[in-house]
mmCIF file of C-alpha atoms and ligand atoms in Angstrom:
data_model
loop_
_atom_site.group_PDB
_atom_site.id
_atom_site.type_symbol
_atom_site.label_atom_id
_atom_site.label_comp_id
_atom_site.label_asym_id
_atom_site.label_seq_id
_atom_site.Cartn_x
_atom_site.Cartn_y
_atom_site.Cartn_z
ATOM 1 C CA UNK A 234 -0.442 0.058 -0.294
ATOM 2 C CA UNK A 235 1.279 2.967 -0.682
ATOM 3 C CA UNK A 236 1.781 5.677 1.510
ATOM 4 C CA UNK A 237 -0.017 8.730 1.164
ATOM 5 C CA UNK A 238 0.206 12.554 2.422
ATOM 6 C CA UNK A 239 -2.982 12.072 4.883
ATOM 7 C CA UNK A 240 -0.729 8.735 6.934
ATOM 8 C CA UNK A 241 2.030 11.613 6.894
ATOM 9 C CA UNK A 242 -0.498 14.400 8.155
ATOM 10 C CA UNK A 243 -1.752 12.383 11.350
ATOM 11 C CA UNK A 244 1.558 10.995 11.909
ATOM 12 C CA UNK A 245 2.487 14.893 12.251
ATOM 13 C CA UNK A 246 -0.600 15.777 14.129
ATOM 14 C CA UNK A 247 1.128 14.097 17.106
ATOM 15 C CA UNK A 248 3.799 15.854 16.963
ATOM 16 C CA UNK A 249 3.460 18.899 19.821
ATOM 17 C CA UNK A 250 5.100 22.273 17.442
ATOM 18 C CA UNK A 251 6.426 24.463 21.010
ATOM 19 C CA UNK A 252 3.592 26.602 21.104
ATOM 20 C CA UNK A 253 1.931 23.405 22.322
ATOM 21 C CA UNK A 254 -0.030 23.568 19.104
ATOM 22 C CA UNK A 255 0.189 20.187 16.651
ATOM 23 C CA UNK A 256 1.808 20.579 13.813
ATOM 24 C CA UNK A 257 0.269 20.960 10.855
ATOM 25 C CA UNK A 258 -1.690 23.676 12.584
ATOM 26 C CA UNK A 259 1.480 25.321 13.048
ATOM 27 C CA UNK A 260 1.388 26.245 9.176
ATOM 28 C CA UNK A 261 5.407 26.097 8.934
ATOM 29 C CA UNK A 262 4.667 23.115 6.531
ATOM 30 C CA UNK A 263 6.211 22.759 3.491
ATOM 31 C CA UNK A 264 4.223 20.628 1.078
ATOM 32 C CA UNK A 265 4.959 17.517 1.612
ATOM 33 C CA UNK A 266 5.875 15.101 -0.586
ATOM 34 C CA UNK A 267 5.715 11.323 -1.046
ATOM 35 C CA UNK A 268 7.140 9.440 -3.789
ATOM 36 C CA UNK A 269 8.095 5.261 -3.064
ATOM 37 C CA UNK A 270 8.405 5.472 0.749
ATOM 38 C CA UNK A 271 10.606 8.502 0.879
ATOM 39 C CA UNK A 272 9.189 11.087 2.095
ATOM 40 C CA UNK A 273 11.102 15.150 2.274
ATOM 41 C CA UNK A 274 9.093 18.061 3.286
ATOM 42 C CA UNK A 275 10.300 21.629 5.179
ATOM 43 C CA UNK A 276 10.192 23.179 8.361
ATOM 44 C CA UNK A 277 9.553 26.887 7.772
ATOM 45 C CA UNK A 278 10.049 28.932 10.842
ATOM 46 C CA UNK A 279 11.005 32.476 11.836
ATOM 47 C CA UNK A 280 14.651 33.168 12.522
ATOM 48 C CA UNK A 281 15.312 33.683 17.078
ATOM 49 C CA UNK A 282 12.990 30.133 16.758
ATOM 50 C CA UNK A 283 15.112 28.067 15.120
ATOM 51 C CA UNK A 284 17.087 26.315 17.752
ATOM 52 C CA UNK A 285 13.573 25.321 20.211
ATOM 53 C CA UNK A 286 12.355 23.095 16.471
ATOM 54 C CA UNK A 287 14.942 21.386 15.985
ATOM 55 C CA UNK A 288 13.465 19.433 18.692
ATOM 56 C CA UNK A 289 10.077 19.331 17.162
ATOM 57 C CA UNK A 290 12.320 18.722 13.475
ATOM 58 C CA UNK A 291 13.052 15.526 14.622
ATOM 59 C CA UNK A 292 10.052 14.433 16.414
ATOM 60 C CA UNK A 293 8.590 14.771 13.120
ATOM 61 C CA UNK A 294 10.797 12.619 11.632
ATOM 62 C CA UNK A 295 11.223 10.576 13.315
ATOM 63 C CA UNK A 296 7.039 9.824 13.036
ATOM 64 C CA UNK A 297 7.443 9.979 9.825
ATOM 65 C CA UNK A 298 9.449 7.182 9.685
ATOM 66 C CA UNK A 299 7.728 5.172 12.398
ATOM 67 C CA UNK A 300 4.328 5.066 9.763
ATOM 68 C CA UNK A 301 3.653 2.017 8.158
ATOM 69 C CA UNK A 302 5.133 1.109 4.713
ATOM 70 C CA UNK A 303 7.716 5.148 5.205
ATOM 71 C CA UNK A 304 11.781 3.523 4.631
ATOM 72 C CA UNK A 305 13.005 7.409 5.156
ATOM 73 C CA UNK A 306 11.688 10.892 5.949
ATOM 74 C CA UNK A 307 14.065 14.301 5.188
ATOM 75 C CA UNK A 308 12.711 17.050 7.076
ATOM 76 C CA UNK A 309 14.695 20.377 6.497
ATOM 77 C CA UNK A 310 14.401 23.017 8.649
ATOM 78 C CA UNK A 311 14.411 26.127 7.340
ATOM 79 C CA UNK A 312 14.540 29.558 8.544
ATOM 80 C CA UNK A 313 12.611 33.331 7.409
ATOM 81 C CA UNK A 314 14.081 36.311 7.990
ATOM 82 C CA UNK A 315 11.826 37.913 10.224
ATOM 83 C CA UNK A 316 9.490 41.517 8.440
ATOM 84 C CA UNK A 317 11.301 44.276 9.131
ATOM 85 C CA UNK A 318 15.107 43.027 9.597
ATOM 86 C CA UNK A 319 17.868 44.908 8.569
ATOM 87 C CA UNK A 320 18.969 44.132 5.078
ATOM 88 C CA UNK A 321 22.191 43.070 4.264
ATOM 89 C CA UNK A 322 25.444 44.634 5.215
ATOM 90 C CA UNK A 323 26.812 46.547 1.370
ATOM 91 C CA UNK A 324 30.443 44.465 0.780
ATOM 92 C CA UNK A 325 33.049 48.455 1.874
ATOM 93 C CA UNK A 326 33.618 50.704 -0.661
ATOM 94 C CA UNK A 327 36.680 50.542 -0.572
ATOM 95 C CA UNK A 328 39.070 47.054 -0.366
ATOM 96 C CA UNK A 329 41.494 46.552 2.885
ATOM 97 C CA UNK A 330 44.690 46.275 1.631
ATOM 98 C CA UNK A 331 44.742 42.618 1.122
ATOM 99 C CA UNK A 332 48.860 40.943 0.476
ATOM 100 C CA UNK A 333 48.172 41.225 -3.171
ATOM 101 C CA UNK A 334 49.696 37.371 -5.824
ATOM 102 C CA UNK A 335 53.519 38.615 -5.130
ATOM 103 C CA UNK A 336 53.691 39.107 -1.931
ATOM 104 C CA UNK A 337 51.803 36.199 -0.534
ATOM 105 C CA UNK A 338 53.514 33.262 -1.193
ATOM 106 C CA UNK A 339 51.309 30.401 -3.268
ATOM 107 C CA UNK A 340 51.642 27.286 -1.930
ATOM 108 C CA UNK A 341 54.709 24.936 -3.851
ATOM 109 C CA UNK A 342 52.902 22.818 -6.513
ATOM 110 C CA UNK A 343 49.522 24.444 -6.747
ATOM 111 C CA UNK A 344 48.372 26.751 -9.084
ATOM 112 C CA UNK A 345 45.342 27.675 -7.354
ATOM 113 C CA UNK A 346 43.733 27.272 -4.824
ATOM 114 C CA UNK A 347 39.946 27.667 -4.047
ATOM 115 C CA UNK A 348 37.219 28.125 -0.619
ATOM 116 C CA UNK A 349 34.507 26.860 -0.804
ATOM 117 C CA UNK A 350 32.421 28.009 1.787
ATOM 118 C CA UNK A 351 28.411 29.039 3.421
ATOM 119 C CA UNK A 352 27.292 32.166 5.951
ATOM 120 C CA UNK A 353 25.100 30.239 7.674
ATOM 121 C CA UNK A 354 26.583 26.322 8.943
ATOM 122 C CA UNK A 355 24.033 23.112 7.039
ATOM 123 C CA UNK A 356 23.911 24.535 3.611
ATOM 124 C CA UNK A 357 25.824 21.832 2.051
ATOM 125 C CA UNK A 358 29.307 22.862 1.685
ATOM 126 C CA UNK A 359 31.277 20.344 2.569
ATOM 127 C CA UNK A 360 29.184 18.011 0.553
ATOM 128 C CA UNK A 361 29.298 20.514 -2.451
ATOM 129 C CA UNK A 362 33.715 20.243 -1.405
ATOM 130 C CA UNK A 363 33.138 17.426 -1.731
ATOM 131 C CA UNK A 364 31.218 16.967 -5.373
ATOM 132 C CA UNK A 365 32.989 20.285 -6.696
ATOM 133 C CA UNK A 366 36.365 18.478 -6.744
ATOM 134 C CA UNK A 367 35.487 14.549 -7.768
ATOM 135 C CA UNK A 368 33.632 16.856 -11.079
ATOM 136 C CA UNK A 369 37.271 18.963 -11.561
ATOM 137 C CA UNK A 370 39.031 15.847 -11.271
ATOM 138 C CA UNK A 371 36.845 14.586 -14.015
ATOM 139 C CA UNK A 372 37.798 17.558 -16.414
ATOM 140 C CA UNK A 373 41.166 16.242 -16.170
ATOM 141 C CA UNK A 374 41.928 18.553 -13.441
ATOM 142 C CA UNK A 375 44.445 16.708 -10.823
ATOM 143 C CA UNK A 376 43.001 18.569 -7.145
ATOM 144 C CA UNK A 377 43.044 18.360 -3.957
ATOM 145 C CA UNK A 378 41.288 18.617 -1.231
ATOM 146 C CA UNK A 379 42.221 20.907 2.680
ATOM 147 C CA UNK A 380 39.261 20.474 4.795
ATOM 148 C CA UNK A 381 39.353 23.822 7.227
ATOM 149 C CA UNK A 382 36.975 23.175 9.489
ATOM 150 C CA UNK A 383 38.780 22.246 13.081
ATOM 151 C CA UNK A 384 36.246 22.260 14.521
ATOM 152 C CA UNK A 385 33.777 20.161 12.815
ATOM 153 C CA UNK A 386 36.113 17.846 10.223
ATOM 154 C CA UNK A 387 33.825 16.365 7.699
ATOM 155 C CA UNK A 388 36.314 14.625 4.763
ATOM 156 C CA UNK A 389 37.227 12.056 7.400
ATOM 157 C CA UNK A 390 33.031 10.951 6.459
ATOM 158 C CA UNK A 391 32.686 12.177 3.772
ATOM 159 C CA UNK A 392 34.949 10.215 1.755
ATOM 160 C CA UNK A 393 35.280 7.044 4.327
ATOM 161 C CA UNK A 394 38.924 8.208 5.399
ATOM 162 C CA UNK A 395 40.013 6.167 7.963
ATOM 163 C CA UNK A 396 43.886 5.943 8.113
ATOM 164 C CA UNK A 397 46.094 8.072 9.174
ATOM 165 C CA UNK A 398 48.737 9.801 7.353
ATOM 166 C CA UNK A 399 52.560 9.039 6.922
ATOM 167 C CA UNK A 400 54.908 11.881 7.633
ATOM 168 C CA UNK A 401 58.351 11.978 5.130
ATOM 169 C CA UNK A 402 61.172 12.229 7.320
ATOM 170 C CA UNK A 403 59.014 13.176 10.876
ATOM 171 C CA UNK A 404 58.594 16.236 9.673
ATOM 172 C CA UNK A 405 56.028 16.662 6.791
ATOM 173 C CA UNK A 406 53.116 14.766 5.838
ATOM 174 C CA UNK A 407 51.801 12.959 3.412
ATOM 175 C CA UNK A 408 48.222 13.993 1.828
ATOM 176 C CA UNK A 409 45.957 10.759 2.019
ATOM 177 C CA UNK A 410 44.638 9.536 -1.498
ATOM 178 C CA UNK A 411 41.002 8.880 -1.987
ATOM 179 C CA UNK A 412 38.659 8.591 -5.380
ATOM 180 C CA UNK A 413 41.881 10.664 -7.383
ATOM 181 C CA UNK A 414 41.799 13.661 -4.716
ATOM 182 C CA UNK A 415 44.592 14.527 -2.900
ATOM 183 C CA UNK A 416 43.170 15.160 1.302
ATOM 184 C CA UNK A 417 43.450 16.359 4.258
ATOM 185 C CA UNK A 418 41.592 17.192 7.424
ATOM 186 C CA UNK A 419 42.349 17.497 11.126
ATOM 187 C CA UNK A 420 40.209 15.023 11.470
ATOM 188 C CA UNK A 421 42.605 12.573 10.292
ATOM 189 C CA UNK A 422 46.236 13.641 12.911
ATOM 190 C CA UNK A 423 42.523 13.629 16.131
ATOM 191 C CA UNK A 424 39.978 11.695 17.535
ATOM 192 C CA UNK A 425 36.780 11.249 16.793
ATOM 193 C CA UNK A 426 36.374 11.660 21.037
ATOM 194 C CA UNK A 427 38.601 14.123 21.266
ATOM 195 C CA UNK A 428 36.583 17.038 22.523
ATOM 196 C CA UNK A 429 37.918 20.281 20.054
ATOM 197 C CA UNK A 430 37.829 23.122 22.265
ATOM 198 C CA UNK A 431 40.854 25.088 20.143
ATOM 199 C CA UNK A 432 41.456 28.726 20.632
ATOM 200 C CA UNK A 433 41.323 31.099 17.383
ATOM 201 C CA UNK A 434 45.178 31.148 17.110
ATOM 202 C CA UNK A 435 45.100 27.454 17.635
ATOM 203 C CA UNK A 436 42.713 27.329 14.701
ATOM 204 C CA UNK A 437 44.720 29.442 12.769
ATOM 205 C CA UNK A 438 48.135 27.562 12.558
ATOM 206 C CA UNK A 439 46.180 24.342 12.499
ATOM 207 C CA UNK A 440 44.781 25.936 8.623
ATOM 208 C CA UNK A 441 48.422 27.020 8.285
ATOM 209 C CA UNK A 442 50.656 24.302 9.029
ATOM 210 C CA UNK A 443 48.175 21.689 6.636
ATOM 211 C CA UNK A 444 48.909 24.225 3.884
ATOM 212 C CA UNK A 445 52.311 24.701 4.614
ATOM 213 C CA UNK A 446 53.742 21.639 5.466
ATOM 214 C CA UNK A 447 51.735 19.178 3.900
ATOM 215 C CA UNK A 448 53.648 17.245 0.629
ATOM 216 C CA UNK A 449 50.967 18.370 -1.225
ATOM 217 C CA UNK A 450 52.395 17.628 -4.971
ATOM 218 C CA UNK A 451 51.478 18.640 -7.952
ATOM 219 C CA UNK A 452 47.852 20.231 -8.171
ATOM 220 C CA UNK A 453 45.549 22.107 -10.604
ATOM 221 C CA UNK A 454 43.834 23.417 -7.835
ATOM 222 C CA UNK A 455 43.050 22.527 -4.090
ATOM 223 C CA UNK A 456 39.606 23.256 -3.740
ATOM 224 C CA UNK A 457 39.370 24.303 0.520
ATOM 225 C CA UNK A 458 36.447 23.765 2.876
ATOM 226 C CA UNK A 459 35.931 25.965 5.095
ATOM 227 C CA UNK A 460 34.024 25.819 7.967
ATOM 228 C CA UNK A 461 30.224 28.244 8.031
ATOM 229 C CA UNK A 462 30.637 32.099 9.832
ATOM 230 C CA UNK A 463 33.485 34.487 8.409
ATOM 231 C CA UNK A 464 35.545 34.076 11.954
ATOM 232 C CA UNK A 465 39.337 33.084 11.936
ATOM 233 C CA UNK A 466 39.150 29.768 9.359
ATOM 234 C CA UNK A 467 38.954 32.805 7.206
ATOM 235 C CA UNK A 468 39.987 35.521 7.667
ATOM 236 C CA UNK A 469 43.274 32.718 7.727
ATOM 237 C CA UNK A 470 42.890 32.143 4.457
ATOM 238 C CA UNK A 471 42.169 35.359 3.040
ATOM 239 C CA UNK A 472 45.818 36.112 4.920
ATOM 240 C CA UNK A 473 48.228 32.920 4.374
ATOM 241 C CA UNK A 474 46.665 31.886 0.942
ATOM 242 C CA UNK A 475 46.427 33.394 -2.642
ATOM 243 C CA UNK A 476 43.122 32.139 -2.587
ATOM 244 C CA UNK A 477 42.041 32.513 -6.420
ATOM 245 C CA UNK A 478 38.175 32.816 -6.221
ATOM 246 C CA UNK A 479 36.021 31.372 -3.001
ATOM 247 C CA UNK A 480 32.568 29.586 -3.837
ATOM 248 C CA UNK A 481 29.339 30.786 -2.244
ATOM 249 C CA UNK A 482 26.801 28.334 -1.240
ATOM 250 C CA UNK A 483 23.493 29.272 0.065
ATOM 251 C CA UNK A 484 19.978 27.142 0.171
ATOM 252 C CA UNK A 485 17.688 28.760 -1.047
ATOM 253 C CA UNK A 486 15.871 30.167 2.029
ATOM 254 C CA UNK A 487 15.507 34.237 2.814
ATOM 255 C CA UNK A 488 17.513 33.785 5.980
ATOM 256 C CA UNK A 489 20.819 31.209 4.245
ATOM 257 C CA UNK A 490 20.976 33.921 1.336
ATOM 258 C CA UNK A 491 20.734 36.817 3.617
ATOM 259 C CA UNK A 492 23.730 34.937 5.296
ATOM 260 C CA UNK A 493 24.956 33.911 1.229
ATOM 261 C CA UNK A 494 25.607 37.727 0.992
ATOM 262 C CA UNK A 495 27.323 37.720 4.428
ATOM 263 C CA UNK A 496 30.364 36.093 2.061
ATOM 264 C CA UNK A 497 30.148 37.343 -0.550
ATOM 265 C CA UNK A 498 30.549 40.356 0.793
ATOM 266 C CA UNK A 499 33.479 38.480 2.943
ATOM 267 C CA UNK A 500 34.950 38.214 -0.246
ATOM 268 C CA UNK A 501 35.138 40.572 -1.798
ATOM 269 C CA UNK A 502 36.538 43.363 1.236
ATOM 270 C CA UNK A 503 40.177 40.685 1.276
ATOM 271 C CA UNK A 504 39.696 41.221 -2.493
ATOM 272 C CA UNK A 505 39.563 37.387 -3.902
ATOM 273 C CA UNK A 506 36.708 36.870 -6.801
ATOM 274 C CA UNK A 507 33.865 35.463 -5.363
ATOM 275 C CA UNK A 508 34.088 33.010 -8.180
ATOM 276 C CA UNK A 509 30.130 32.799 -8.351
ATOM 277 C CA UNK A 510 26.985 31.123 -5.851
ATOM 278 C CA UNK A 511 25.307 27.296 -6.428
ATOM 279 C CA UNK A 512 22.270 26.994 -4.698
ATOM 280 C CA UNK A 513 21.371 23.650 -2.729
ATOM 281 C CA UNK A 514 19.493 21.606 -1.468
ATOM 282 C CA UNK A 515 17.274 24.107 -4.435
ATOM 283 C CA UNK A 516 14.464 21.466 -5.506
ATOM 284 C CA UNK A 517 13.046 17.839 -5.692
ATOM 285 C CA UNK A 518 14.393 16.052 -7.535
ATOM 286 C CA UNK A 519 12.113 12.459 -6.858
ATOM 287 C CA UNK A 520 14.525 9.921 -7.843
ATOM 288 C CA UNK A 521 12.546 7.587 -9.367
ATOM 289 C CA UNK A 522 9.368 9.173 -11.806
ATOM 290 C CA UNK A 523 11.737 12.063 -12.155
ATOM 291 C CA UNK A 524 9.479 14.512 -11.519
ATOM 292 C CA UNK A 525 11.258 18.577 -9.558
ATOM 293 C CA UNK A 526 9.526 19.714 -7.485
ATOM 294 C CA UNK A 527 10.596 23.162 -6.114
ATOM 295 C CA UNK A 528 9.080 23.148 -2.720
ATOM 296 C CA UNK A 529 11.257 25.648 -0.802
ATOM 297 C CA UNK A 530 10.766 28.424 -3.409
ATOM 298 C CA UNK A 531 13.930 27.956 -5.276
ATOM 299 C CA UNK A 532 15.323 30.308 -7.225
ATOM 300 C CA UNK A 533 16.438 32.591 -5.071
ATOM 301 C CA UNK A 534 20.354 32.327 -4.739
ATOM 302 C CA UNK A 535 20.080 32.400 -8.621
ATOM 303 C CA UNK A 536 18.547 35.751 -8.218
ATOM 304 C CA UNK A 537 20.634 36.792 -5.335
ATOM 305 C CA UNK A 538 24.005 35.744 -7.277
ATOM 306 C CA UNK A 539 22.567 38.034 -10.544
ATOM 307 C CA UNK A 540 21.402 41.719 -8.036
ATOM 308 C CA UNK A 541 25.371 41.312 -7.042
ATOM 309 C CA UNK A 542 27.174 40.351 -9.622
ATOM 310 C CA UNK A 543 28.656 37.564 -9.428
ATOM 311 C CA UNK A 544 27.569 34.082 -11.397
ATOM 312 C CA UNK A 545 25.351 31.824 -10.463
ATOM 313 C CA UNK A 546 27.062 28.495 -11.252
ATOM 314 C CA UNK A 547 23.807 26.208 -10.892
ATOM 315 C CA UNK A 548 21.119 24.310 -8.263
ATOM 316 C CA UNK A 549 22.022 20.835 -6.932
ATOM 317 C CA UNK A 550 18.609 19.023 -6.217
ATOM 318 C CA UNK A 551 17.508 18.168 -2.516
ATOM 319 C CA UNK A 552 18.229 14.352 -3.181
ATOM 320 C CA UNK A 553 17.999 11.028 -1.213
ATOM 321 C CA UNK A 554 20.700 10.169 -2.680
ATOM 322 C CA UNK A 555 23.095 13.142 -2.168
ATOM 323 C CA UNK A 556 22.668 12.664 1.658
ATOM 324 C CA UNK A 557 23.093 8.846 1.736
ATOM 325 C CA UNK A 558 25.598 8.627 -0.087
ATOM 326 C CA UNK A 559 27.693 11.847 1.195
ATOM 327 C CA UNK A 560 26.896 10.534 5.101
ATOM 328 C CA UNK A 561 28.608 7.259 3.766
ATOM 329 C CA UNK A 562 31.710 8.252 2.406
ATOM 330 C CA UNK A 563 30.827 7.091 -1.234
ATOM 331 C CA UNK A 564 29.480 10.934 -3.091
ATOM 332 C CA UNK A 565 27.561 10.845 -6.314
ATOM 333 C CA UNK A 566 30.358 11.883 -8.799
ATOM 334 C CA UNK A 567 32.488 9.074 -7.654
ATOM 335 C CA UNK A 568 30.266 6.184 -7.716
ATOM 336 C CA UNK A 569 26.777 7.511 -9.749
ATOM 337 C CA UNK A 570 29.395 9.190 -12.418
ATOM 338 C CA UNK A 571 26.804 8.080 -15.191
ATOM 339 C CA UNK A 572 24.217 9.184 -13.641
ATOM 340 C CA UNK A 573 22.391 12.750 -13.447
ATOM 341 C CA UNK A 574 23.788 14.626 -10.407
ATOM 342 C CA UNK A 575 27.537 13.295 -10.930
ATOM 343 C CA UNK A 576 25.658 15.979 -14.292
ATOM 344 C CA UNK A 577 24.999 19.171 -11.790
ATOM 345 C CA UNK A 578 28.083 18.428 -10.453
ATOM 346 C CA UNK A 579 30.223 18.292 -12.907
ATOM 347 C CA UNK A 580 28.493 21.088 -15.381
ATOM 348 C CA UNK A 581 29.198 23.545 -12.238
ATOM 349 C CA UNK A 582 32.562 21.950 -11.673
ATOM 350 C CA UNK A 583 33.070 23.676 -15.700
ATOM 351 C CA UNK A 584 31.709 26.998 -14.956
ATOM 352 C CA UNK A 585 34.763 27.282 -11.938
ATOM 353 C CA UNK A 586 36.534 25.576 -14.767
ATOM 354 C CA UNK A 587 36.122 28.548 -16.780
ATOM 355 C CA UNK A 588 35.934 31.509 -14.353
ATOM 356 C CA UNK A 589 39.474 29.787 -12.776
ATOM 357 C CA UNK A 590 41.322 30.428 -16.601
ATOM 358 C CA UNK A 591 38.757 33.869 -17.301
ATOM 359 C CA UNK A 592 36.700 35.767 -15.743
ATOM 360 C CA UNK A 593 38.713 35.435 -12.192
ATOM 361 C CA UNK A 594 42.075 36.906 -13.282
ATOM 362 C CA UNK A 595 40.874 39.907 -13.391
ATOM 363 C CA UNK A 596 40.631 40.435 -9.098
ATOM 364 C CA UNK A 597 37.880 42.875 -8.856
ATOM 365 C CA UNK A 598 35.503 42.082 -12.191
ATOM 366 C CA UNK A 599 33.806 38.166 -12.133
ATOM 367 C CA UNK A 600 32.048 38.251 -15.172
ATOM 368 C CA UNK A 601 27.938 38.612 -15.027
ATOM 369 C CA UNK A 602 26.657 36.044 -16.712
ATOM 370 C CA UNK A 603 23.837 36.314 -18.531
ATOM 371 C CA UNK A 604 20.651 35.164 -16.553
ATOM 372 C CA UNK A 605 17.196 34.451 -17.863
ATOM 373 C CA UNK A 606 14.317 36.402 -15.401
HETATM 374 N N1 ATP B 260 22.030 18.553 -2.264
HETATM 375 C C1 ATP B 260 21.543 17.544 -0.856
HETATM 376 N N2 ATP B 260 20.087 17.300 -1.229
HETATM 377 C C2 ATP B 260 19.815 16.701 0.100
HETATM 378 N N3 ATP B 260 20.535 16.255 0.987
HETATM 379 C C3 ATP B 260 22.100 17.376 1.720
HETATM 380 C C4 ATP B 260 22.168 17.634 0.618
HETATM 381 N N4 ATP B 260 22.928 18.882 0.439
HETATM 382 C C5 ATP B 260 23.958 18.105 1.406
HETATM 383 N N5 ATP B 260 22.753 17.696 2.123
HETATM 384 C C6 ATP B 260 23.306 16.813 3.509
HETATM 385 O O1 ATP B 260 22.746 18.123 4.920
HETATM 386 C C7 ATP B 260 23.360 18.748 5.915
HETATM 387 C C8 ATP B 260 25.351 18.903 6.238
HETATM 388 O O2 ATP B 260 25.440 18.869 4.419
HETATM 389 P P1 ATP B 260 27.107 18.967 4.896
HETATM 390 O O3 ATP B 260 28.150 18.819 5.703
HETATM 391 O O4 ATP B 260 27.585 19.701 3.431
HETATM 392 O O5 ATP B 260 26.620 20.865 5.322
HETATM 393 P P2 ATP B 260 28.159 21.937 5.529
HETATM 394 O O6 ATP B 260 26.531 23.058 4.683
HETATM 395 O O7 ATP B 260 29.375 21.872 4.982
HETATM 396 O O8 ATP B 260 27.641 21.836 7.329
HETATM 397 P P3 ATP B 260 28.643 22.377 7.638
HETATM 398 O O9 ATP B 260 28.387 24.138 8.079
HETATM 399 O O10 ATP B 260 28.009 22.410 10.126
HETATM 400 O O11 ATP B 260 29.556 22.175 7.948
HETATM 401 C C9 ATP B 260 23.946 16.268 5.689
HETATM 402 O O12 ATP B 260 24.119 15.231 6.520
HETATM 403 C C10 ATP B 260 23.848 16.368 3.851
HETATM 404 O O13 ATP B 260 24.408 14.665 3.241
HETATM 405 MG MG1 MG B 261 30.923 20.933 6.102
#
């Protein structure tokens, strides 16, 4: 028996929202997509209430999973900007002093270092970074990946790397090879259980070491998976590395877009060209029938990119395979290279490569991509 939307709503009626009302009565639910035993929807709440709602999101996922016939449930919590919230910061009119390419030492053997960043956490940076790196690899480039998320490194999990890197001559580390990528993460060096109490200066030195004391070899591109936000790690990258550019990942929601704007503004301020914006979890693509549903009102990032005058690199659907595969260390571009999703990431990769070749050399004037209305 196929699962129906009404069954899902009945299960959700038993989940209270923070003010006590049943979830379906709370006017926070998106359309509910039920596809072959897989259920997807989002809960949209005020930005200030996100914390209180996380437990509701989890309970909703559990309640949906308990419905007979449901194989999996994916409930996304998304935040809405409160009415009248402040406008996004404008990029600084005068760029802050930034060491130029000439004074900033590069990483020997590495042609281009790019950062994959976002203002907000959990938008899919690491997932995008891994698949983008694999997409660049598929274009014939030699690619490395650096996990700059010192507090919550993702690459050991996303690439299923358990081994420890070897040292060369007792001082330099060899990156770990996986799917043809040279990979380094602080997560390779410390135990997963170790609490990570790093202070700012330690974060900086850890990143600097991973950049400079690792035997990267000859790389066309190094893709850096950034932690969320605009803190010490971003600053270190901008100051220690001649970044060729940054890719900003955003979800379609308004709040994420504000953060994306902040991310764009930050890189512009330090004179690092924004190679473009990727809209992640953009729409739901049914894995069975191929039907597309815009459950989160997609298209915001494309619009925003156009407004900010930065290229739009592409849309990645919300897809169970992306989540399941990346969380089990089998990124789709490597393990389903002929699939639709791999194709999407490869297209994004080729736009990034084109930006690196042409547009991004003129530092403050990344060319606009013509975007249809
Ligand atoms: N397009 C997608 N479809 C479905 N799930 C996705 C998609 N992109 C990312 N995810 C899932 O969303 C979760 C968060 O993704 P990810 O860890 O890549 O985000 P992040 O921005 O790097 O997070 P953090 O800010 O914590 O570093 C993961 O479980 C991931 O598998
Ligand atoms: Mg991450």
